Tab-separated table of C-alpha atoms and ligand atoms in Angstrom:
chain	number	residue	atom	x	y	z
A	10	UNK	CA	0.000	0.000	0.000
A	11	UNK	CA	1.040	3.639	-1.189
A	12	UNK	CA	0.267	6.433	1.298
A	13	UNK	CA	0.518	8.493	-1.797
A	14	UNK	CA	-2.976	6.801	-2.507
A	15	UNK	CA	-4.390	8.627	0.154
A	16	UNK	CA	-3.054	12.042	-0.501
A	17	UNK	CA	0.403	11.802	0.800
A	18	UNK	CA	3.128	13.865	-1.256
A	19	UNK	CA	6.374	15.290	-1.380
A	20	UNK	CA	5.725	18.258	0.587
A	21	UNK	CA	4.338	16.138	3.394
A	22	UNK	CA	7.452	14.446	3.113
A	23	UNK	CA	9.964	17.566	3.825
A	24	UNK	CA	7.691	18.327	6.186
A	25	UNK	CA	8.478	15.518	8.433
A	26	UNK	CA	11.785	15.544	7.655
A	27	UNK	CA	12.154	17.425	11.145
A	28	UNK	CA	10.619	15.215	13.327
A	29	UNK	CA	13.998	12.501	13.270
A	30	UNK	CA	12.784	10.015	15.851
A	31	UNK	CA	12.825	6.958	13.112
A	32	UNK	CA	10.364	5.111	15.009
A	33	UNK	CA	7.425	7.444	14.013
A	34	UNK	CA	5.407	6.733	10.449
A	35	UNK	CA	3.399	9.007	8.785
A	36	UNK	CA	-0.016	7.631	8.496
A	37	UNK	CA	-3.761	9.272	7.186
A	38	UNK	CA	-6.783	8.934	9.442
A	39	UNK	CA	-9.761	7.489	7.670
A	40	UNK	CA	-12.417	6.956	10.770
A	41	UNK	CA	-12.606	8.185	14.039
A	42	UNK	CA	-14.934	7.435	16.887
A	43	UNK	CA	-14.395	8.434	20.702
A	44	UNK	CA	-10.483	8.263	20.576
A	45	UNK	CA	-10.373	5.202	18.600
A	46	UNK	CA	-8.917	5.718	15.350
A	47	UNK	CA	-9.002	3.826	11.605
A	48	UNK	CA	-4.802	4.566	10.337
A	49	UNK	CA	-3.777	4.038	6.876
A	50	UNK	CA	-0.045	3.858	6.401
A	51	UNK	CA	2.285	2.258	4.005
A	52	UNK	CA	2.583	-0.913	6.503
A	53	UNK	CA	-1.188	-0.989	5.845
A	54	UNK	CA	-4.388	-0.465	7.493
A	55	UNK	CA	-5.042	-0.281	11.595
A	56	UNK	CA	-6.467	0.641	14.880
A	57	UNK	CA	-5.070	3.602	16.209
A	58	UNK	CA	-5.423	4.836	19.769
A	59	UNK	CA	-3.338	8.625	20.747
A	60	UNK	CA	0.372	8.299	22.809
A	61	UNK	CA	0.393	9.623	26.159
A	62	UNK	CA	2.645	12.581	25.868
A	63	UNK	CA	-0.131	13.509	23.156
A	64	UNK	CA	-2.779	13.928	25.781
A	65	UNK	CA	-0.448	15.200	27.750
A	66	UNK	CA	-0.130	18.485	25.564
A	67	UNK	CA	-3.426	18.506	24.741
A	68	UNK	CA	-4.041	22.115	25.407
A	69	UNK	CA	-7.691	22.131	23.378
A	70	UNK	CA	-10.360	19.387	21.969
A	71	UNK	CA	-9.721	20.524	18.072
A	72	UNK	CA	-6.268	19.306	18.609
A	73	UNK	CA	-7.301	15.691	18.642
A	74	UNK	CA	-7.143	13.814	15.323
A	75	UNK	CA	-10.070	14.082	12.796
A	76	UNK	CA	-10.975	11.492	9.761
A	77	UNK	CA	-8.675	13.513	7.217
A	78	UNK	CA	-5.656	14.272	9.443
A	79	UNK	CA	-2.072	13.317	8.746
A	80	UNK	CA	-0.629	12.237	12.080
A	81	UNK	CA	3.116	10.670	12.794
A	82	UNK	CA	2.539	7.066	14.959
A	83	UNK	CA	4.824	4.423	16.189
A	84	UNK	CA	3.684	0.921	15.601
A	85	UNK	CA	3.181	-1.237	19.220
A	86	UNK	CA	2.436	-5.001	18.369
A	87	UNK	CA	-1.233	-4.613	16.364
A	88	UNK	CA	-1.505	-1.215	17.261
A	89	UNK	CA	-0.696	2.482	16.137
A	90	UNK	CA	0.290	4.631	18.358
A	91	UNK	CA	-0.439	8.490	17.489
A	92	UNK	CA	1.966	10.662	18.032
A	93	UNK	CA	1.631	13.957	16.100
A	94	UNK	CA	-0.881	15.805	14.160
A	95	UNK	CA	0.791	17.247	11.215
A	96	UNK	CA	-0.335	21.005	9.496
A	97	UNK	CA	-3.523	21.222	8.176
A	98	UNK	CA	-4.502	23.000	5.017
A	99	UNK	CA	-8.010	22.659	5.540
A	100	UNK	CA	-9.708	22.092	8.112
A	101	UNK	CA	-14.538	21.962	8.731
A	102	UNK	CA	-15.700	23.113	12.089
A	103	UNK	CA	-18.406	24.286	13.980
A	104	UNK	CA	-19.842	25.258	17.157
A	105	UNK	CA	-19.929	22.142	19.230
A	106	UNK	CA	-23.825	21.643	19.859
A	107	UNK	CA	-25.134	22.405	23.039
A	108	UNK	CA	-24.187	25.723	25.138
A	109	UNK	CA	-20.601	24.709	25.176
A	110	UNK	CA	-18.403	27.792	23.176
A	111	UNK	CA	-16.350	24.653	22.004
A	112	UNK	CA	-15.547	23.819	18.479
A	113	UNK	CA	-16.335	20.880	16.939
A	114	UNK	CA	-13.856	19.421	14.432
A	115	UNK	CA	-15.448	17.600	11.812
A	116	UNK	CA	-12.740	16.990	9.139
A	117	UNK	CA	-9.204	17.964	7.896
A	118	UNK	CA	-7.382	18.583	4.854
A	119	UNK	CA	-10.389	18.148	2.525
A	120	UNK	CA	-10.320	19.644	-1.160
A	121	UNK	CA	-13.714	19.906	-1.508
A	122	UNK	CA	-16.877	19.727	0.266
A	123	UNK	CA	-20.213	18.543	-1.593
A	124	UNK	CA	-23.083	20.208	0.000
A	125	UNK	CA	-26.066	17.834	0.242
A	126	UNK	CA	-29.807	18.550	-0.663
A	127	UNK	CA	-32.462	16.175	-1.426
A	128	UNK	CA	-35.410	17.217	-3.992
A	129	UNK	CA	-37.464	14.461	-2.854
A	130	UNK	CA	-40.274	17.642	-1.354
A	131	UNK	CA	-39.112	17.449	2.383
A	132	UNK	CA	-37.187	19.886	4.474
A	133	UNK	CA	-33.990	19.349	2.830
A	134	UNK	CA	-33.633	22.148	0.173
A	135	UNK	CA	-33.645	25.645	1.837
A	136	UNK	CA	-31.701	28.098	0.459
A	137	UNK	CA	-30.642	29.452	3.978
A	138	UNK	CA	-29.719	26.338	4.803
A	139	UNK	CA	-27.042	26.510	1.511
A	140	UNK	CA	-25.986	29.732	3.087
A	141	UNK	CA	-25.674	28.353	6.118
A	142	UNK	CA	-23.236	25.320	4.859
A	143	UNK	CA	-21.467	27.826	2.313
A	144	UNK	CA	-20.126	29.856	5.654
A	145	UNK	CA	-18.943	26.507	7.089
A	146	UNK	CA	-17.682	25.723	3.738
A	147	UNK	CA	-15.690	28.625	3.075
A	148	UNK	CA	-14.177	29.763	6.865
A	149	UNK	CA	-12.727	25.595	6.298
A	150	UNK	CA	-10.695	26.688	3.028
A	151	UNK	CA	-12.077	24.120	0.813
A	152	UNK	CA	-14.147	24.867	-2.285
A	153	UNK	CA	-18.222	24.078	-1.923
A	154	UNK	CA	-19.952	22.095	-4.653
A	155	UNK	CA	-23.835	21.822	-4.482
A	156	UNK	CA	-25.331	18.780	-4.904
A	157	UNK	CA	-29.221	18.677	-5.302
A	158	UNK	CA	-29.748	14.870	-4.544
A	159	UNK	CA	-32.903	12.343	-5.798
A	160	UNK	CA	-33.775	14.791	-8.698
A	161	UNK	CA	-35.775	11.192	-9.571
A	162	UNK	CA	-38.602	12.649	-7.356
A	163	UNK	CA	-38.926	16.041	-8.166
A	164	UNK	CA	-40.801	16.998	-10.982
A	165	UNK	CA	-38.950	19.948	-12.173
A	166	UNK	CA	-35.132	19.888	-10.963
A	167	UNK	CA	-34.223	23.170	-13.054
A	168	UNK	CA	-36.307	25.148	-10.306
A	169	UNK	CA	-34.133	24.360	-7.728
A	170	UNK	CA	-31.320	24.940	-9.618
A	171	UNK	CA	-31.737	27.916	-10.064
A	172	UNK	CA	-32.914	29.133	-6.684
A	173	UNK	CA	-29.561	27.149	-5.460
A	174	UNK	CA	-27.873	29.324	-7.883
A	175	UNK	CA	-29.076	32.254	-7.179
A	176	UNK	CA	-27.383	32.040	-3.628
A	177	UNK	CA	-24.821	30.509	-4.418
A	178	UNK	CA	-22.906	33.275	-6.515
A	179	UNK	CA	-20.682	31.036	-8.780
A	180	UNK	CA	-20.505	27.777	-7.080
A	181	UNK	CA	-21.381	24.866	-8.776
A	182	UNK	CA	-24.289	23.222	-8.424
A	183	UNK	CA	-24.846	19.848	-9.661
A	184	UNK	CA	-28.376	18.163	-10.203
A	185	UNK	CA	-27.945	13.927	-9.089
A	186	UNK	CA	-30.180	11.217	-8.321
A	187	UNK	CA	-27.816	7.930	-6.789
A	188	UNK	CA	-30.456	5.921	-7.614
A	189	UNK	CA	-30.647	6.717	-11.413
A	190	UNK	CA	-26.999	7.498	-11.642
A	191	UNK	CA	-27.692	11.206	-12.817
A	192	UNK	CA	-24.822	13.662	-12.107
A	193	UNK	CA	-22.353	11.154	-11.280
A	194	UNK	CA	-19.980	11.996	-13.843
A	195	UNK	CA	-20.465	15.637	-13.084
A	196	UNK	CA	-18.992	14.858	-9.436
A	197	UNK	CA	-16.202	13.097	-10.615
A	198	UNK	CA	-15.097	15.560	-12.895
A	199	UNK	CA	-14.724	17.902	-9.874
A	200	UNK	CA	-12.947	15.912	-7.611
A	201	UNK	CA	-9.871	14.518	-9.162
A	202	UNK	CA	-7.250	11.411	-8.269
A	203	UNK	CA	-5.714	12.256	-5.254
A	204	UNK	CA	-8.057	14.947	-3.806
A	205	UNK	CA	-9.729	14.503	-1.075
A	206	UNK	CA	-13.776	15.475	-0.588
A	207	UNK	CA	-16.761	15.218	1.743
A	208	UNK	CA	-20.065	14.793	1.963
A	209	UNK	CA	-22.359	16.646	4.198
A	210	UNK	CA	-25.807	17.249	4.349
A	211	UNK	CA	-28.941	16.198	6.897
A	212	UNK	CA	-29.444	12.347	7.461
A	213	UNK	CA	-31.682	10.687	4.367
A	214	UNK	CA	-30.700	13.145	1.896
A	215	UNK	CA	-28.806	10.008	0.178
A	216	UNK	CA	-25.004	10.594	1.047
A	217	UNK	CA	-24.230	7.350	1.309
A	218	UNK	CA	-26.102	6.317	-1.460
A	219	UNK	CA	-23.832	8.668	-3.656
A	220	UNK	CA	-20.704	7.146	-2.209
A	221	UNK	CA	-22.154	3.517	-2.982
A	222	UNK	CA	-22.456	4.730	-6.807
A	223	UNK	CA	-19.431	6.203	-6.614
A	224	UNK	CA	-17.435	3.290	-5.685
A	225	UNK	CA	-19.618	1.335	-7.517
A	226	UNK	CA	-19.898	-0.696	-5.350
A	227	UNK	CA	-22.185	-1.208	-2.002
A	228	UNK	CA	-19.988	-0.120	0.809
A	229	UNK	CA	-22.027	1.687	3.604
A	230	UNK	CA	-24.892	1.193	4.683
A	231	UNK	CA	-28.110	3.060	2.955
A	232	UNK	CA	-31.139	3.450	4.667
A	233	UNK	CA	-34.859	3.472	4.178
A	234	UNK	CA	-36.586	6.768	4.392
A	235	UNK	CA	-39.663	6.029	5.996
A	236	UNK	CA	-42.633	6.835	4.134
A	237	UNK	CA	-44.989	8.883	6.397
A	238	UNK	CA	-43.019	11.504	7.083
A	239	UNK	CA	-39.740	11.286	4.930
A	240	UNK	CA	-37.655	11.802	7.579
A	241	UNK	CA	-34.669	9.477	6.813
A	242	UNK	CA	-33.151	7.528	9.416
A	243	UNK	CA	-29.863	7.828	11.284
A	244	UNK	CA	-28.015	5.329	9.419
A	245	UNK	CA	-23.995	6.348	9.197
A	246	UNK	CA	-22.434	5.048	12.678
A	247	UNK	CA	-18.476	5.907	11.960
A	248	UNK	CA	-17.341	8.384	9.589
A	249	UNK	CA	-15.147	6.937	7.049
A	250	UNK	CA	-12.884	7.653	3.957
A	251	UNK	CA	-13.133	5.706	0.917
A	252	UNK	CA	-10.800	5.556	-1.987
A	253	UNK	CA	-13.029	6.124	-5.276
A	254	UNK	CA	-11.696	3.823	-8.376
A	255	UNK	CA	-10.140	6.480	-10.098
A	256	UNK	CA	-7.847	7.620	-7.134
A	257	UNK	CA	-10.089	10.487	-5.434
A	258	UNK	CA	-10.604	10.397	-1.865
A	259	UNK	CA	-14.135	10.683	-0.493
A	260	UNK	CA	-15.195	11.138	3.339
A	261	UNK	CA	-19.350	10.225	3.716
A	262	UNK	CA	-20.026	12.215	7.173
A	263	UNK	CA	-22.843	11.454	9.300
A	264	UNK	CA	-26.339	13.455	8.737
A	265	UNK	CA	-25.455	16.866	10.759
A	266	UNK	CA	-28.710	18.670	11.895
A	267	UNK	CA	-27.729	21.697	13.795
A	268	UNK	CA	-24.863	24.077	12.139
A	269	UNK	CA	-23.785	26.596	14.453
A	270	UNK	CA	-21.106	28.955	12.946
A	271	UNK	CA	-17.717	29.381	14.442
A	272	UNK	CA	-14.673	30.715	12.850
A	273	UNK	CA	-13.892	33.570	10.704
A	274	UNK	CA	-15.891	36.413	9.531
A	275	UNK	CA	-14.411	36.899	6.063
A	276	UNK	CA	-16.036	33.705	5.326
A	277	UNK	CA	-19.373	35.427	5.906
A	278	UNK	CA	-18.070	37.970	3.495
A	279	UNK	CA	-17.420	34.972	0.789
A	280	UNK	CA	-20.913	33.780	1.151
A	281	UNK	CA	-22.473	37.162	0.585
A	282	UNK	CA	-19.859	38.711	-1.382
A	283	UNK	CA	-23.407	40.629	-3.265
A	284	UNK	CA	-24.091	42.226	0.296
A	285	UNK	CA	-20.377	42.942	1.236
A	286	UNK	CA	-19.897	44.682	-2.386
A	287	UNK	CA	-22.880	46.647	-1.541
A	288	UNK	CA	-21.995	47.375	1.913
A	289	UNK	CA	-18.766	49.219	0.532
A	290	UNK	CA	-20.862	52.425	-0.367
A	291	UNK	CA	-22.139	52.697	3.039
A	292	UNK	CA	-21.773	55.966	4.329
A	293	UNK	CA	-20.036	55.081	7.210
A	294	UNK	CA	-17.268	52.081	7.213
A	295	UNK	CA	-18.391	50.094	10.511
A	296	UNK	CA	-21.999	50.669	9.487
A	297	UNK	CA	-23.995	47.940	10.657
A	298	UNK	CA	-26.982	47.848	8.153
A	299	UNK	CA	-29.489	48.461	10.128
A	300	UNK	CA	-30.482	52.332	10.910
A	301	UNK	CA	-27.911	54.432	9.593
A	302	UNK	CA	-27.850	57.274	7.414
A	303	UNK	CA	-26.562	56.384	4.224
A	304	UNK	CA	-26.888	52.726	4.813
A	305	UNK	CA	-26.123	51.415	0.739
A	306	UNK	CA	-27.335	47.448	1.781
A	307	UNK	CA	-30.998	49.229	3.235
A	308	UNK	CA	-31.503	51.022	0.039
A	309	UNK	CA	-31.193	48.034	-1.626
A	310	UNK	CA	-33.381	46.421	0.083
A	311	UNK	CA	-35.965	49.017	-0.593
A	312	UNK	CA	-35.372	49.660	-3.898
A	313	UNK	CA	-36.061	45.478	-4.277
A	314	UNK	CA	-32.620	44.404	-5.715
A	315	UNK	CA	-31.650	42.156	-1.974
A	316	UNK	CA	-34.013	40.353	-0.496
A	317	UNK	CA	-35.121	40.999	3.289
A	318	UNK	CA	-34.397	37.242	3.660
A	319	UNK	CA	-31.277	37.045	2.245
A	320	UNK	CA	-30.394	40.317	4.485
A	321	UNK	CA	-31.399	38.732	7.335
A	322	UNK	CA	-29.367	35.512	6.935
A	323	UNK	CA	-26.215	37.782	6.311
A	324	UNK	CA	-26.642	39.566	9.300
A	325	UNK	CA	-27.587	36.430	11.496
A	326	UNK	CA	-24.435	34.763	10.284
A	327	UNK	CA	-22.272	38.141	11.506
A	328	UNK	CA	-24.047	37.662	14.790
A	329	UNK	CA	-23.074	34.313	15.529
A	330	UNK	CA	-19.822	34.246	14.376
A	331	UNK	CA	-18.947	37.240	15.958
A	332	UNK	CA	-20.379	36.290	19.551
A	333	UNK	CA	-18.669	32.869	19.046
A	334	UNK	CA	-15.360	34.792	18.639
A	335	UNK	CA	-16.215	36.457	22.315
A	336	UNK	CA	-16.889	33.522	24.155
A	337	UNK	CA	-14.265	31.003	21.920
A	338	UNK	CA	-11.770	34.250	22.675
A	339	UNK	CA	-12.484	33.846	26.704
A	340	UNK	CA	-12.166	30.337	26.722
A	341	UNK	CA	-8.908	29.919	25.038
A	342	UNK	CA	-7.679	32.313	27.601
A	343	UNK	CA	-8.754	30.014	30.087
A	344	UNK	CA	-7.374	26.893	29.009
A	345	UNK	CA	-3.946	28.221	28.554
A	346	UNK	CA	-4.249	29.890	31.902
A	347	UNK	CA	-4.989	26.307	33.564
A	348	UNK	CA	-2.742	24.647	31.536
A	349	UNK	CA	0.325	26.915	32.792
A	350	UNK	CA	-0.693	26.576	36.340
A	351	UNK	CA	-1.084	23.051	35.920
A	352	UNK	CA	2.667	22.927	34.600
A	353	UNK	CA	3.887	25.506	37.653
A	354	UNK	CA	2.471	23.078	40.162
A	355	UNK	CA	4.508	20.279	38.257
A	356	UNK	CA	7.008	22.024	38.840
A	357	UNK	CA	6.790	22.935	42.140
A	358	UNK	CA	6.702	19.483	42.766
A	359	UNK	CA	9.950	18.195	41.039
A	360	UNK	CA	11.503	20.900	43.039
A	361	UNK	CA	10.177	20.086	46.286
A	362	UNK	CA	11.606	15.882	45.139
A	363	UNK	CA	14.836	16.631	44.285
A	364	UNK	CA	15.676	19.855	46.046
B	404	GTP	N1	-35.240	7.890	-5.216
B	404	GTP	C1	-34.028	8.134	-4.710
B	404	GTP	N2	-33.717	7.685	-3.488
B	404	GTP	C2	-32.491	7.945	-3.001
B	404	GTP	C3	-31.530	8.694	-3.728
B	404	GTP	N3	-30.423	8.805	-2.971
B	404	GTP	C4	-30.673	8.153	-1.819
B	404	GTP	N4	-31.917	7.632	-1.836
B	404	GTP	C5	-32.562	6.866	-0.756
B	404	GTP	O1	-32.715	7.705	0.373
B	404	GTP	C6	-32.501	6.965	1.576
B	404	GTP	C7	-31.429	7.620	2.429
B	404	GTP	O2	-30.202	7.564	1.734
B	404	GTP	P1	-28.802	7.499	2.475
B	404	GTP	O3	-27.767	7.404	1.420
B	404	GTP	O4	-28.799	6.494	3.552
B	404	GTP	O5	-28.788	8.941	3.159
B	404	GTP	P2	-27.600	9.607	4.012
B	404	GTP	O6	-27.541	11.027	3.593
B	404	GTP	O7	-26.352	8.825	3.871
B	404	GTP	O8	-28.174	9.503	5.492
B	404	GTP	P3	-27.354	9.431	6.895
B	404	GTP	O9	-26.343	8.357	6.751
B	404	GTP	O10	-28.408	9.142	7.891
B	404	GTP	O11	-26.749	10.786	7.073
B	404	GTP	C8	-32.156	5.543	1.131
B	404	GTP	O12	-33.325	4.777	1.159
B	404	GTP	C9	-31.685	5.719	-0.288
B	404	GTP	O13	-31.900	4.565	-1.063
B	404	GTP	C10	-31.905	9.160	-5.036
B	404	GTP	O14	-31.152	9.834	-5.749
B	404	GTP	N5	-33.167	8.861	-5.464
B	405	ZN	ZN1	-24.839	49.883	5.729
């Protein structure tokens, strides 16, 4: 086995070149679930569990190893050992769920993220639910691709398309149905040997069934949407990465409900570049669209070229992001605190032992 197969290159390799303990292999995580890990390195797949020094200088949760990561580990008998998480160029969070100001770490050094919808007529397709993921999308530094899913039930796919479109400002949007094998080719086009992409999108919207064509072949498990309310069902247990048969990576991510919005506000900017180009001709340069004199994103709201909605869904976005930054801000400031007074009292100790 290659690790080059999974996205490993020559710049990874330079980049190791530093760390000289020869015990330590560079390895690609392809499933993770409550600190045990799925490791793919040239010796092969394996279970993976972190090293103790690791935990040791854990300082935050998003330091732990996601399905995507690069990570040096020693081999121990018939396990992996993880060591070190290398750089990452990319990397999908959000607020953890809950009233926790923690951020949740969904996946690392992805290319590209497919955004999930199904047209089968339930509550899938929203288009501030597409802003929503574009925000997440863009704050991660990989490129979104929309993917309107089971166009085989919808009566007139075009619609959607273009109402995806119209939010969407340039990214692509690609009509499929896995079950016909529409769009397929359009997918594969994007995501070329040796990237690496995800799916992500609400549970039953037919990610899995996508990877299944993909690979064609049946690899995870698809389930039945029930028919009385077409709700689908919980079905992905482990997130996973699967090598695609011409060489691309893909990582089919368990149906996400809530998306809170962490990170950085520029990527609010990206999703609504039409508002932020607007907002330039504000009268005043911290205006906050909403009473000012002179305000350039109000009068085009009343002169009908944005919509309220879309206004709205800008400014919520600011919001959250911004009061995420305040509490994620005091937190980090917190843990590093503890974690220096945790290494004082060590300290203090080893002096008080040997003198
Ligand atoms: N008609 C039709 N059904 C589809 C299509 N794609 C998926 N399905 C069905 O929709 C149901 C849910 O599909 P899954 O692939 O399990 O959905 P998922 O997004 O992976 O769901 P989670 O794993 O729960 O996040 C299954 O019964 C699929 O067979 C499609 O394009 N057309
Ligand atoms: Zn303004």
């Amino acid at each position: 086995m290659s690790l080059n197969l999974y996205g490993w290159n020559d710049i990874r390799n330079k980049e190791i070149l530093e760390f000289d303990e020869s015990d330590l292999v560079p390895g690609r995580i392809i499933s993770s679930s409550r600190g045990i890990f799925t490791i793919i390195t040239e010796a092969g797949e394996g279970r993976a569990e972190l090293s103790g020094s690791f935990m040791y200088r854990v300082v935050s949760n998003t330091e732990y190893p996601v399905v995507g990561d690069f990570v040096l580990a020693r081999k121990e008998s018939n396990l992996f050992i993880i060591d070190k998480v290398l750089d990452r160029r990319s990397l999908l969070k959000r607020k953890a769920p809950g009233v926790t100001a923690e951020e949740q770490i969904l996946a690392a050094n992805l290319d590209f993220v497919f955004l999930v919808f199904g047209l089968d007529g339930g509550r899938s397709f929203n288009v501030r639910s597409i802003e929503r993921l574009l925000t997440l999308v863009w704050d991660s530094g990989a490129s979104p691709i929309i993917v309107l899913n089971k166009a085989d039930l919808c009566e007139d796919p075009d619609i959607y398309k273009s109402e995806a479109e119209a939010v969407s400002l340039g990214v692509p949007v690609i009509v499929s149905s896995a079950a016909h094998g529409l769009g397929l080719d359009e997918i594969r086009t994007v995501i070329e040997k040796g990237k690496t992409g995800l799916f992500i999108g609400r549970s039953g919207v037919g990610k899995s069934a996508l990877t299944n064509a993909l690979m064609e072949k049946e690899i995870t498990e698809t389930g039945d949407v029930r028919g009385d309310d077409r709700k689908g069902r919980h079905t992905t247990t482990s997130r996973d990465m699967f090598l695609l048969p011409w060489g691309a990576l893909l990582i089919d991510s368990p149906g996400i409900r809530e998306i809170q919005l962490t990170g950085d506000i520029s990527s609010v900017d990206e999703t609504f570049s039409d508002i932020a180009e607007i907002a330039a001709n504000c009268r005043f340069h911290d205006c906050s669209h909403e009473n000012e004199p002179g305000c350039a994103v109000q009068e085009s709201i009343q002169a009908g070229d944005l919509s309220e909605g879309r206004y709205r869904s800008y400014q919520k976005h600011l919001k959250e992001i911004k009061y995420q930054q305040r509490r994620g801000d005091s937190r980090l400031e917190k843990l590093e605190r503890e974690k220096w007074k945790a290494i004082g009292k060590e300290y203090k100790n080893f002096t008080k032992k040997n003198g």
